[in-house]
mmCIF file of C-alpha atoms in Angstrom:
data_model
loop_
_atom_site.group_PDB
_atom_site.id
_atom_site.type_symbol
_atom_site.label_atom_id
_atom_site.label_comp_id
_atom_site.label_asym_id
_atom_site.label_seq_id
_atom_site.Cartn_x
_atom_site.Cartn_y
_atom_site.Cartn_z
ATOM 1 C CA UNK L 1 111.923 127.860 102.564
ATOM 2 C CA UNK L 2 108.381 127.003 103.672
ATOM 3 C CA UNK L 3 105.716 129.062 101.902
ATOM 4 C CA UNK L 4 102.015 129.368 102.679
ATOM 5 C CA UNK L 5 99.251 130.884 100.580
ATOM 6 C CA UNK L 6 97.795 134.151 101.829
ATOM 7 C CA UNK L 7 95.141 136.607 100.786
ATOM 8 C CA UNK L 8 95.093 140.228 101.937
ATOM 9 C CA UNK L 9 92.232 142.648 101.429
ATOM 10 C CA UNK L 10 92.855 146.256 102.315
ATOM 11 C CA UNK L 11 90.832 149.456 102.092
ATOM 12 C CA UNK L 12 92.474 152.709 101.044
ATOM 13 C CA UNK L 13 91.083 156.125 101.863
ATOM 14 C CA UNK L 14 88.727 157.501 99.162
ATOM 15 C CA UNK L 15 90.440 160.918 98.998
ATOM 16 C CA UNK L 16 93.306 159.454 96.942
ATOM 17 C CA UNK L 17 93.577 160.046 93.220
ATOM 18 C CA UNK L 18 93.814 157.012 90.923
ATOM 19 C CA UNK L 19 97.564 157.547 90.551
ATOM 20 C CA UNK L 20 98.101 157.752 94.327
ATOM 21 C CA UNK L 21 95.982 154.641 94.847
ATOM 22 C CA UNK L 22 97.940 152.653 92.242
ATOM 23 C CA UNK L 23 101.256 153.840 93.713
ATOM 24 C CA UNK L 24 100.188 152.689 97.180
ATOM 25 C CA UNK L 25 99.145 149.260 95.861
ATOM 26 C CA UNK L 26 102.449 148.966 93.962
ATOM 27 C CA UNK L 27 104.347 149.846 97.158
ATOM 28 C CA UNK L 28 102.808 146.902 99.020
ATOM 29 C CA UNK L 29 103.201 144.489 96.098
ATOM 30 C CA UNK L 30 106.859 145.494 95.702
ATOM 31 C CA UNK L 31 107.407 145.026 99.450
ATOM 32 C CA UNK L 32 106.168 141.448 99.123
ATOM 33 C CA UNK L 33 108.386 140.788 96.096
ATOM 34 C CA UNK L 34 111.459 142.238 97.853
ATOM 35 C CA UNK L 35 110.876 139.849 100.755
ATOM 36 C CA UNK L 36 110.784 136.867 98.380
ATOM 37 C CA UNK L 37 107.021 136.381 98.174
ATOM 38 C CA UNK L 38 105.370 135.096 95.007
ATOM 39 C CA UNK L 39 102.511 137.484 94.131
ATOM 40 C CA UNK L 40 99.811 135.443 92.404
ATOM 41 C CA UNK L 41 97.063 137.992 91.799
ATOM 42 C CA UNK L 42 96.276 141.653 92.474
ATOM 43 C CA UNK L 43 92.678 142.789 92.007
ATOM 44 C CA UNK L 44 91.498 146.361 92.276
ATOM 45 C CA UNK L 45 87.831 146.191 93.243
ATOM 46 C CA UNK L 46 87.462 149.955 92.946
ATOM 47 C CA UNK L 47 85.624 152.487 95.075
ATOM 48 C CA UNK L 48 82.969 150.739 97.162
ATOM 49 C CA UNK L 49 80.507 151.820 99.815
ATOM 50 C CA UNK L 50 81.386 150.423 103.222
ATOM 51 C CA UNK L 51 78.937 148.883 105.684
ATOM 52 C CA UNK L 52 79.922 151.433 108.339
ATOM 53 C CA UNK L 53 81.907 154.666 108.418
ATOM 54 C CA UNK L 54 85.640 154.578 109.175
ATOM 55 C CA UNK L 55 87.176 157.939 110.113
ATOM 56 C CA UNK L 56 83.945 159.607 108.930
ATOM 57 C CA UNK L 57 84.387 158.108 105.440
ATOM 58 C CA UNK L 58 81.675 155.889 103.966
ATOM 59 C CA UNK L 59 83.575 154.691 100.872
ATOM 60 C CA UNK L 60 87.021 153.284 100.171
ATOM 61 C CA UNK L 61 89.204 151.715 97.483
ATOM 62 C CA UNK L 62 89.189 147.933 97.990
ATOM 63 C CA UNK L 63 92.211 145.893 96.863
ATOM 64 C CA UNK L 64 92.825 142.121 97.018
ATOM 65 C CA UNK L 65 96.340 140.637 96.902
ATOM 66 C CA UNK L 66 96.915 136.872 96.714
ATOM 67 C CA UNK L 67 100.449 135.663 97.382
ATOM 68 C CA UNK L 68 102.651 132.828 98.624
ATOM 69 C CA UNK L 69 105.171 133.781 101.264
ATOM 70 C CA UNK L 70 107.192 132.631 104.213
ATOM 71 C CA UNK L 71 105.142 133.139 107.406
ATOM 72 C CA UNK L 72 107.836 135.403 108.873
ATOM 73 C CA UNK L 73 107.113 138.077 106.237
ATOM 74 C CA UNK L 74 103.541 138.685 107.414
ATOM 75 C CA UNK L 75 104.464 140.690 110.522
ATOM 76 C CA UNK L 76 106.635 143.066 108.498
ATOM 77 C CA UNK L 77 103.951 143.329 105.797
ATOM 78 C CA UNK L 78 101.204 144.176 108.298
ATOM 79 C CA UNK L 79 103.469 146.651 110.098
ATOM 80 C CA UNK L 80 103.734 148.600 106.831
ATOM 81 C CA UNK L 81 99.923 148.663 106.605
ATOM 82 C CA UNK L 82 99.728 150.108 110.124
ATOM 83 C CA UNK L 83 102.338 152.782 109.325
ATOM 84 C CA UNK L 84 100.668 153.953 106.105
ATOM 85 C CA UNK L 85 98.006 156.589 106.767
ATOM 86 C CA UNK L 86 96.319 155.847 103.423
ATOM 87 C CA UNK L 87 95.251 152.384 104.641
ATOM 88 C CA UNK L 88 92.015 152.438 106.631
ATOM 89 C CA UNK L 89 91.642 148.669 107.236
ATOM 90 C CA UNK L 90 93.366 145.434 106.207
ATOM 91 C CA UNK L 91 92.889 141.720 106.736
ATOM 92 C CA UNK L 92 95.357 138.954 105.923
ATOM 93 C CA UNK L 93 94.150 135.356 105.924
ATOM 94 C CA UNK L 94 95.903 132.037 105.386
ATOM 95 C CA UNK L 95 94.303 130.020 102.590
ATOM 96 C CA UNK L 96 93.675 126.307 103.012
ATOM 97 C CA UNK L 97 93.467 123.893 100.071
ATOM 98 C CA UNK L 98 89.764 124.591 99.528
ATOM 99 C CA UNK L 99 90.230 128.362 99.557
ATOM 100 C CA UNK L 100 93.135 128.054 97.111
ATOM 101 C CA UNK L 101 90.954 126.007 94.738
ATOM 102 C CA UNK L 102 88.103 128.520 95.080
ATOM 103 C CA UNK L 103 90.426 131.483 94.431
ATOM 104 C CA UNK L 104 91.819 129.773 91.347
ATOM 105 C CA UNK L 105 88.319 129.165 89.971
ATOM 106 C CA UNK L 106 87.308 132.755 90.768
ATOM 107 C CA UNK L 107 90.336 134.120 88.875
ATOM 108 C CA UNK L 108 89.365 132.027 85.853
ATOM 109 C CA UNK L 109 85.868 133.526 85.944
ATOM 110 C CA UNK L 110 83.968 130.295 86.505
ATOM 111 C CA UNK L 111 81.470 131.973 88.818
ATOM 112 C CA UNK L 112 80.445 134.590 86.239
ATOM 113 C CA UNK L 113 79.343 132.025 83.638
ATOM 114 C CA UNK L 114 75.676 132.063 84.694
ATOM 115 C CA UNK L 115 75.488 135.851 84.486
ATOM 116 C CA UNK L 116 77.138 135.759 81.035
ATOM 117 C CA UNK L 117 74.730 133.041 79.860
ATOM 118 C CA UNK L 118 71.728 135.137 80.906
ATOM 119 C CA UNK L 119 73.104 138.145 79.005
ATOM 120 C CA UNK L 120 73.569 136.031 75.859
ATOM 121 C CA UNK L 121 69.969 134.754 76.037
ATOM 122 C CA UNK L 122 68.517 138.246 76.369
#
């Protein structure tokens, strides 16, 4: 089976409790796993202010999911996003070799080294 690397960022409505938010994220991660996808990383970026209001809401819970999957799974995955009223926006992108390398370095924390070095000097 041919697998490609994908990255999905989605925004959940801010009226959810932490438990509801985690359950919703788990629902989408489990959907991917049931379809045979390999979930690489799930990052909860927390409650963030958005650049513009969506449904009269100015904040939302941002979540990033990195995974490898067969391209046929994506339509079913995105259909579930459209059906779930808790999801305000989502974006799924295919990662090329450079984006995969960047994501790997970001997960390892290589881009936070300068900030950590400045904190140690202070």
